Tab-separated table of C-alpha atoms in Angstrom:
chain	number	residue	atom	x	y	z
A	1	MET	CA	-6.447	-15.247	70.537
A	2	ALA	CA	-8.768	-12.015	70.150
A	3	ARG	CA	-5.722	-9.976	70.554
A	4	LEU	CA	-3.410	-12.303	68.493
A	5	CYS	CA	-6.018	-12.446	65.431
A	6	GLU	CA	-6.672	-8.626	65.609
A	7	ARG	CA	-3.801	-7.574	63.486
A	8	ALA	CA	-3.467	-10.966	61.592
A	9	THR	CA	-4.685	-12.142	58.462
A	10	PRO	CA	-6.991	-14.854	57.991
A	11	TYR	CA	-4.057	-17.228	57.004
A	12	GLU	CA	-2.004	-16.104	59.922
A	13	ALA	CA	-4.930	-16.420	62.510
A	14	PHE	CA	-5.691	-19.928	61.422
A	15	HIS	CA	-2.348	-21.167	61.740
A	16	ALA	CA	-1.905	-19.537	65.276
A	17	ILE	CA	-5.182	-20.859	66.345
A	18	ALA	CA	-4.330	-24.123	65.261
A	19	LYS	CA	-0.921	-24.137	66.856
A	20	ARG	CA	-2.708	-22.936	70.099
A	21	LEU	CA	-5.058	-25.813	70.042
A	22	LYS	CA	-2.266	-28.508	69.741
A	23	GLN	CA	-0.047	-27.074	72.318
A	24	ASP	CA	-2.774	-26.545	74.848
A	25	GLU	CA	-2.541	-29.469	77.447
A	26	ALA	CA	-6.049	-29.216	78.687
A	27	PHE	CA	-7.767	-29.942	75.456
A	28	GLY	CA	-5.109	-30.247	72.781
A	29	SER	CA	-5.531	-33.998	72.298
A	30	ASP	CA	-9.341	-33.536	71.772
A	31	VAL	CA	-8.901	-31.747	68.498
A	32	LEU	CA	-7.831	-33.189	65.383
A	33	LEU	CA	-5.808	-31.298	63.018
A	34	VAL	CA	-4.960	-32.384	59.585
A	35	LYS	CA	-2.661	-30.369	57.731
A	36	ALA	CA	-2.558	-31.392	54.037
A	37	THR	CA	-0.649	-28.399	52.798
A	38	GLY	CA	2.262	-29.504	50.978
A	39	THR	CA	4.206	-26.074	50.802
A	40	ARG	CA	5.118	-23.338	52.902
A	41	THR	CA	3.625	-20.033	52.692
A	42	VAL	CA	5.750	-17.048	54.165
A	43	SER	CA	3.766	-14.480	56.484
A	44	ARG	CA	4.203	-11.085	56.476
A	45	SER	CA	7.014	-11.044	58.894
A	46	GLY	CA	9.033	-13.223	56.605
A	47	ALA	CA	8.624	-16.450	58.372
A	48	ALA	CA	7.221	-19.636	57.127
A	49	ILE	CA	3.965	-20.260	59.277
A	50	SER	CA	3.274	-23.648	58.253
A	51	ALA	CA	6.735	-24.650	59.840
A	52	ALA	CA	5.053	-23.887	63.106
A	53	LEU	CA	2.850	-27.086	62.621
A	54	ASP	CA	5.387	-29.475	61.351
A	55	ASP	CA	6.005	-30.850	64.752
A	56	GLY	CA	3.103	-32.937	66.227
A	57	HIS	CA	0.447	-32.458	63.375
A	58	VAL	CA	-1.929	-35.058	62.432
A	59	SER	CA	-1.791	-36.537	58.979
A	60	ALA	CA	-5.027	-37.544	57.381
A	61	TRP	CA	-4.520	-41.233	57.651
A	62	PRO	CA	-6.644	-41.760	60.941
A	63	LEU	CA	-9.744	-40.627	58.548
A	64	TRP	CA	-8.799	-42.938	55.766
A	65	PHE	CA	-9.108	-46.067	57.936
A	66	ARG	CA	-11.735	-45.655	60.383
A	67	HIS	CA	-15.204	-47.170	59.807
A	68	ALA	CA	-17.710	-45.439	58.053
A	69	GLU	CA	-20.283	-46.103	60.673
A	70	ASP	CA	-18.293	-44.466	63.404
A	71	ASP	CA	-19.483	-41.243	64.681
A	72	PHE	CA	-16.785	-38.727	64.486
A	73	ASP	CA	-17.455	-35.718	66.904
A	74	MET	CA	-13.857	-34.912	67.601
A	75	PRO	CA	-13.378	-31.138	66.359
A	76	LEU	CA	-11.599	-31.546	63.058
A	77	LEU	CA	-9.687	-28.589	61.570
A	78	TYR	CA	-8.592	-29.350	58.116
A	79	LEU	CA	-5.832	-27.178	56.576
A	80	LEU	CA	-5.337	-27.841	52.924
A	81	ARG	CA	-4.407	-26.166	49.587
A	82	SER	CA	-7.062	-27.259	46.968
A	83	ASP	CA	-7.917	-25.544	43.768
A	84	SER	CA	-10.564	-27.914	42.364
A	85	VAL	CA	-13.998	-29.193	43.541
A	86	ALA	CA	-12.615	-32.860	43.161
A	87	LYS	CA	-9.788	-32.378	45.650
A	88	LEU	CA	-12.423	-30.488	48.129
A	89	ARG	CA	-14.798	-33.358	47.674
A	90	ALA	CA	-11.952	-35.908	48.457
A	91	ALA	CA	-11.251	-33.953	51.759
A	92	MET	CA	-15.044	-33.912	52.682
A	93	GLY	CA	-15.218	-37.709	51.954
A	94	GLU	CA	-12.356	-38.227	54.537
A	95	ALA	CA	-14.061	-35.893	57.177
A	96	MET	CA	-17.449	-37.583	56.482
A	97	ASP	CA	-18.852	-34.249	55.340
A	98	ARG	CA	-18.299	-32.667	59.062
A	99	ALA	CA	-15.264	-30.595	59.462
A	100	ILE	CA	-13.777	-27.025	59.306
A	101	LEU	CA	-11.934	-26.788	55.900
A	102	CYS	CA	-9.406	-24.036	55.451
A	103	ASN	CA	-8.091	-23.550	51.838
A	104	ASP	CA	-5.037	-21.346	51.566
A	105	ALA	CA	-5.050	-21.474	47.772
A	106	GLU	CA	-5.397	-18.093	47.515
A	107	THR	CA	-1.929	-17.544	48.885
A	108	VAL	CA	-0.252	-18.870	46.139
A	109	LYS	CA	-0.151	-17.405	42.520
A	110	SER	CA	-3.001	-18.997	40.205
A	111	ARG	CA	-4.568	-18.141	36.812
A	112	TRP	CA	-7.899	-18.556	38.655
A	113	PRO	CA	-9.704	-16.054	40.994
A	114	LYS	CA	-8.833	-16.503	44.203
A	115	GLY	CA	-6.623	-19.479	43.399
A	116	VAL	CA	-9.639	-22.019	42.786
A	117	GLN	CA	-11.290	-22.929	39.785
A	118	PRO	CA	-14.733	-21.189	38.955
A	119	GLY	CA	-16.611	-23.956	39.708
A	120	VAL	CA	-15.690	-24.287	43.415
A	121	PRO	CA	-17.484	-21.179	44.689
A	122	LEU	CA	-20.644	-22.663	42.583
A	123	TRP	CA	-20.476	-26.086	44.064
A	124	LEU	CA	-20.063	-24.548	47.676
A	125	ALA	CA	-23.083	-22.207	46.921
A	126	GLY	CA	-25.127	-24.894	45.584
A	127	SER	CA	-24.370	-27.562	48.275
A	128	PRO	CA	-26.905	-27.074	51.311
A	129	ASP	CA	-24.629	-28.558	53.898
A	130	SER	CA	-21.664	-26.089	53.201
A	131	PHE	CA	-21.273	-22.936	54.862
A	132	PRO	CA	-18.596	-20.912	52.860
A	133	TYR	CA	-16.735	-17.861	54.292
A	134	ASP	CA	-14.274	-15.556	52.807
A	135	PRO	CA	-12.952	-13.515	55.879
A	136	ALA	CA	-11.255	-10.140	55.593
A	137	SER	CA	-9.308	-10.412	58.518
A	138	GLY	CA	-8.088	-12.500	61.645
A	139	ALA	CA	-10.778	-10.957	63.805
A	140	GLU	CA	-13.439	-12.199	61.283
A	141	ALA	CA	-11.780	-15.751	60.893
A	142	LEU	CA	-11.748	-16.071	64.801
A	143	SER	CA	-15.418	-14.922	65.230
A	144	ILE	CA	-16.624	-17.220	62.263
A	145	LEU	CA	-14.502	-20.138	63.551
A	146	ARG	CA	-15.901	-19.947	67.027
A	147	SER	CA	-19.556	-19.849	65.565
A	148	ALA	CA	-18.425	-23.140	63.355
A	149	MET	CA	-17.061	-25.115	66.380
A	150	GLN	CA	-20.116	-24.102	68.524
A	151	ALA	CA	-22.567	-25.351	65.598
A	152	LEU	CA	-20.802	-28.366	64.568
A	153	TYR	CA	-19.523	-29.828	68.090
A	154	VAL	CA	-21.761	-28.390	70.686
A	155	ASP	CA	-25.188	-27.634	68.839
A	156	ASP	CA	-24.479	-31.082	66.781
A	157	LYS	CA	-25.727	-29.509	63.541
A	158	PRO	CA	-24.812	-31.314	60.329
A	159	GLY	CA	-22.664	-29.719	57.599
A	160	TYR	CA	-19.058	-28.472	57.164
A	161	PHE	CA	-17.627	-24.936	57.149
A	162	TYR	CA	-15.236	-23.650	54.556
A	163	PHE	CA	-12.838	-20.715	54.711
A	164	THR	CA	-10.820	-19.044	51.965
A	165	LEU	CA	-7.645	-17.973	53.802
A	166	HIS	CA	-5.691	-14.883	52.210
A	167	ASN	CA	-2.392	-13.612	53.463
A	168	ALA	CA	-2.488	-10.051	52.353
A	169	ALA	CA	-2.184	-7.117	54.694
A	170	SER	CA	-4.821	-4.553	55.043
A	171	ASP	CA	-5.965	-1.469	56.578
A	172	VAL	CA	-9.368	-2.583	57.454
A	173	PRO	CA	-9.934	-1.315	60.925
A	174	ALA	CA	-10.841	-3.935	63.821
A	175	PRO	CA	-14.612	-3.631	64.389
A	176	PRO	CA	-16.223	-3.628	67.743
A	177	GLN	CA	-17.084	-6.950	69.111
A	178	ALA	CA	-20.563	-6.325	69.189
A	179	ASP	CA	-20.678	-5.816	65.278
A	180	LEU	CA	-18.125	-8.568	64.671
A	181	ALA	CA	-20.476	-11.052	66.331
A	182	HIS	CA	-22.673	-10.833	63.241
A	183	ALA	CA	-19.814	-12.078	60.759
A	184	PRO	CA	-21.303	-15.593	61.089
A	185	ARG	CA	-24.311	-14.539	59.691
A	186	GLY	CA	-22.688	-13.026	56.634
A	187	MET	CA	-22.247	-9.390	57.081
A	188	TYR	CA	-21.604	-6.463	59.412
A	189	GLN	CA	-21.216	-2.787	59.133
A	190	VAL	CA	-17.603	-1.434	59.206
A	191	THR	CA	-18.233	2.519	58.737
A	192	HIS	CA	-21.122	4.768	58.612
A	193	ALA	CA	-21.936	7.488	56.302
A	194	PRO	CA	-22.251	10.971	57.824
A	195	PRO	CA	-26.208	11.729	57.804
A	196	SER	CA	-25.622	15.451	56.360
A	197	ASN	CA	-24.461	14.171	52.919
A	198	ARG	CA	-26.928	13.228	50.303
A	199	ARG	CA	-24.421	11.792	47.994
A	200	VAL	CA	-23.998	8.321	49.741
A	201	ILE	CA	-23.394	4.786	48.597
A	202	ARG	CA	-23.393	1.521	50.399
A	203	LEU	CA	-20.128	-0.601	49.414
A	204	LEU	CA	-19.973	-4.393	50.472
A	205	GLY	CA	-16.728	-6.030	50.453
A	206	ALA	CA	-15.557	-9.986	51.189
A	207	GLY	CA	-12.218	-11.036	51.728
A	208	GLN	CA	-9.423	-9.097	50.050
A	209	ALA	CA	-11.976	-7.069	48.106
A	210	LEU	CA	-13.008	-5.279	51.419
A	211	SER	CA	-9.409	-3.480	51.326
A	212	ARG	CA	-10.008	-2.242	47.615
A	213	VAL	CA	-13.472	-0.886	48.902
A	214	MET	CA	-11.906	1.053	51.777
A	215	LEU	CA	-9.612	2.476	49.086
A	216	ALA	CA	-12.302	3.093	46.689
A	217	ALA	CA	-14.315	4.764	49.598
A	218	ASP	CA	-11.268	7.256	50.212
A	219	VAL	CA	-11.306	8.145	46.436
A	220	LEU	CA	-14.777	8.763	46.402
A	221	ARG	CA	-14.923	10.911	49.421
A	222	ASN	CA	-11.581	12.980	48.529
A	223	GLN	CA	-12.155	13.312	44.791
A	224	TRP	CA	-15.741	13.158	44.348
A	225	GLY	CA	-17.517	14.387	47.633
A	226	VAL	CA	-19.339	10.973	48.007
A	227	ASP	CA	-19.607	9.427	51.303
A	228	SER	CA	-19.534	5.530	51.555
A	229	GLU	CA	-21.434	3.193	54.158
A	230	ILE	CA	-19.072	0.227	54.126
A	231	TRP	CA	-20.057	-3.304	54.939
A	232	SER	CA	-17.961	-6.515	55.352
A	233	CYS	CA	-19.779	-9.527	53.876
A	234	PRO	CA	-17.658	-12.817	54.557
A	235	SER	CA	-20.434	-14.761	53.202
A	236	TYR	CA	-22.714	-13.666	50.402
A	237	THR	CA	-24.011	-17.420	50.031
A	238	CYS	CA	-24.984	-17.732	53.644
A	239	LEU	CA	-26.732	-14.267	53.410
A	240	ALA	CA	-28.673	-15.307	50.275
A	241	ARG	CA	-29.650	-18.771	51.648
A	242	GLU	CA	-31.174	-16.998	54.961
A	243	GLY	CA	-33.068	-14.833	52.593
A	244	TYR	CA	-34.672	-17.390	50.636
A	245	ALA	CA	-35.492	-19.467	54.023
A	246	ALA	CA	-37.317	-16.226	55.461
A	247	GLU	CA	-39.283	-15.819	52.174
A	248	ARG	CA	-40.103	-19.545	52.089
A	249	TRP	CA	-41.279	-19.340	55.714
A	250	ASN	CA	-43.101	-16.023	55.151
A	251	THR	CA	-45.212	-17.660	52.099
A	252	LEU	CA	-45.984	-20.873	54.129
A	253	HIS	CA	-47.174	-19.062	57.156
A	254	PRO	CA	-49.007	-15.974	55.961
A	255	ALA	CA	-50.759	-15.520	59.219
A	256	ALA	CA	-47.491	-15.619	61.525
A	257	MET	CA	-44.993	-12.913	62.359
A	258	LYS	CA	-43.065	-12.113	59.366
A	259	ARG	CA	-39.292	-13.043	59.585
A	260	THR	CA	-36.758	-10.598	58.107
A	261	ALA	CA	-33.442	-11.968	56.825
A	262	HIS	CA	-30.108	-10.705	57.970
A	263	VAL	CA	-29.301	-9.033	54.665
A	264	GLU	CA	-32.598	-7.250	54.684
A	265	ALA	CA	-32.229	-6.077	58.116
A	266	CYS	CA	-28.836	-4.659	57.396
A	267	LEU	CA	-29.694	-2.903	54.009
A	268	GLY	CA	-33.441	-2.432	54.076
A	269	ALA	CA	-33.434	0.739	56.170
A	270	ASN	CA	-32.638	3.250	53.324
A	271	ARG	CA	-32.623	3.681	49.524
A	272	ASN	CA	-29.146	4.483	48.996
A	273	PRO	CA	-27.656	2.418	46.424
A	274	VAL	CA	-25.446	-0.685	47.033
A	275	LEU	CA	-22.496	-1.923	45.270
A	276	ALA	CA	-21.320	-5.594	46.486
A	277	ILE	CA	-17.713	-6.504	45.525
A	278	THR	CA	-16.177	-10.147	45.360
A	279	GLY	CA	-12.953	-11.545	44.450
A	280	TYR	CA	-14.843	-14.763	42.883
A	281	GLY	CA	-17.178	-14.401	39.975
A	282	GLN	CA	-19.859	-11.704	40.004
A	283	HIS	CA	-22.686	-14.208	40.258
A	284	ILE	CA	-21.633	-14.974	44.069
A	285	ALA	CA	-22.120	-11.255	45.221
A	286	ASP	CA	-25.265	-11.227	42.948
A	287	GLN	CA	-26.940	-13.772	45.054
A	288	ILE	CA	-28.136	-11.096	47.716
A	289	GLY	CA	-29.359	-8.688	45.149
A	290	ARG	CA	-33.178	-10.235	45.264
A	291	PHE	CA	-33.412	-9.067	49.179
A	292	VAL	CA	-31.940	-5.655	48.754
A	293	PRO	CA	-34.943	-3.097	48.055
A	294	SER	CA	-32.646	-0.404	46.496
A	295	ARG	CA	-30.592	-0.220	43.461
A	296	PHE	CA	-28.264	-2.818	43.561
A	297	VAL	CA	-24.982	-3.643	41.399
A	298	ALA	CA	-22.636	-6.685	41.791
A	299	MET	CA	-19.039	-6.759	40.828
A	300	GLY	CA	-16.432	-9.825	40.620
A	301	SER	CA	-13.449	-10.965	38.917
A	302	ASP	CA	-15.327	-11.386	35.569
A	303	SER	CA	-16.986	-7.857	35.556
A	304	HIS	CA	-14.661	-6.344	33.209
A	305	PRO	CA	-13.276	-8.259	30.304
A	306	GLY	CA	-9.919	-6.719	30.322
A	307	LEU	CA	-9.174	-7.295	34.026
A	308	ALA	CA	-8.740	-10.570	35.992
A	309	GLY	CA	-9.052	-11.048	39.615
A	310	CYS	CA	-10.812	-8.606	42.265
A	311	PRO	CA	-11.787	-5.571	40.730
A	312	GLU	CA	-9.434	-2.566	40.858
A	313	VAL	CA	-10.047	0.503	43.100
A	314	ASP	CA	-10.418	2.828	39.827
A	315	TRP	CA	-12.966	0.306	38.451
A	316	ILE	CA	-15.026	0.407	41.767
A	317	VAL	CA	-15.126	4.173	41.870
A	318	ALA	CA	-16.219	4.535	38.385
A	319	VAL	CA	-19.072	1.936	38.589
A	320	ALA	CA	-20.156	3.531	42.071
A	321	LEU	CA	-20.341	6.915	40.072
A	322	ARG	CA	-22.223	5.358	37.314
A	323	VAL	CA	-24.664	3.896	39.476
A	324	LEU	CA	-25.166	7.275	41.608
A	325	GLY	CA	-25.432	9.013	38.298
A	326	ASP	CA	-28.327	6.556	37.106
A	327	GLU	CA	-30.279	7.472	40.437
A	328	GLY	CA	-29.777	11.158	39.746
A	329	ILE	CA	-27.458	11.674	42.799
A	330	VAL	CA	-24.428	12.960	41.132
A	331	PRO	CA	-24.018	14.480	37.593
A	332	SER	CA	-24.092	11.395	35.066
A	333	HIS	CA	-20.952	12.476	33.413
A	334	TRP	CA	-18.865	11.931	36.543
A	335	ALA	CA	-18.429	8.021	35.694
A	336	HIS	CA	-17.161	9.075	32.354
A	337	GLU	CA	-14.695	11.499	33.718
A	338	ALA	CA	-13.592	8.828	36.279
A	339	LEU	CA	-12.741	6.338	33.455
A	340	GLN	CA	-11.022	8.829	31.662
A	341	ARG	CA	-8.825	9.621	34.679
A	342	ARG	CA	-8.111	6.042	35.148
A	343	ALA	CA	-7.250	5.754	31.380
A	344	SER	CA	-4.933	8.719	31.803
A	345	ARG	CA	-3.271	7.165	34.630
A	346	GLY	CA	-2.587	4.026	32.853
A	347	ARG	CA	-1.152	5.727	29.857
A	348	ALA	CA	1.435	7.629	32.179
A	349	LYS	CA	2.667	4.325	33.658
A	350	PRO	CA	6.292	3.659	32.334
A	351	SER	CA	6.608	0.620	30.027
């Protein structure tokens, strides 16, 4: 599965995993697969992936008619398409708040950022039993899924895991397994910045936003001489929760050894500015700002009044240069020049 998922999108990876689970003679009967997606999504190769699950997939009716007091410890993989909190709450009611929910709403056109209403990420962030993830690649999705199954069905921890599945191709390099093992904790490093350059910014991206972060890093390096340290952040929410938990522990146990949250361990080593990008509203990425000791700026689908969806590459570049300019690392007028270049390219496009 690792080789199969290495070049796959999260959507392709989850459907391949589900198919493999149901076809495996050894444990296929020990996994309950609920496919609640009503339409097919076309893969990058042109095939309708959901067709692979049409034979032998399990509907949701066993969940509807079982007794509420019965324990349900069979691994439950719930493939659905939901754009609202109400639909997700209904699915969680069926699963008794113990499942792995995989939402492919981002694979279809929608007026909402990432295919869901703005209340969905807020609800997930505010639900202590939810563990929301926005994986950038199939390899990330597989690593987090393994961790989810371990937590729910081996360690018997309460709660449910939620995955946003996109199906967009990207040039994000496959990370080493040692780095990928940190994906379930919320973030891991993708590229390092050369120590010789003083002009460095740390760029964080989640899901599809990571591809745009990688492109923005190329523009910053080739056109402005700025290097980037890039991090993949599949869960800003999990990072923030661990940060608050560590903060609370340190407050209640002043004589004990101080706990350091994962986000602090990752971003506390130097004072280079941090720019965090998400395809959701800016507030989702902004959750971790409290735990970053250096200059921190978040960007999301609502960061620019004239743009909808994930921030564009040119806009990421301009904001990165503005942050660096504010810190005195690059000339302050560079951000204005970047915006002028962006505007001139927009005027040059044919109508």
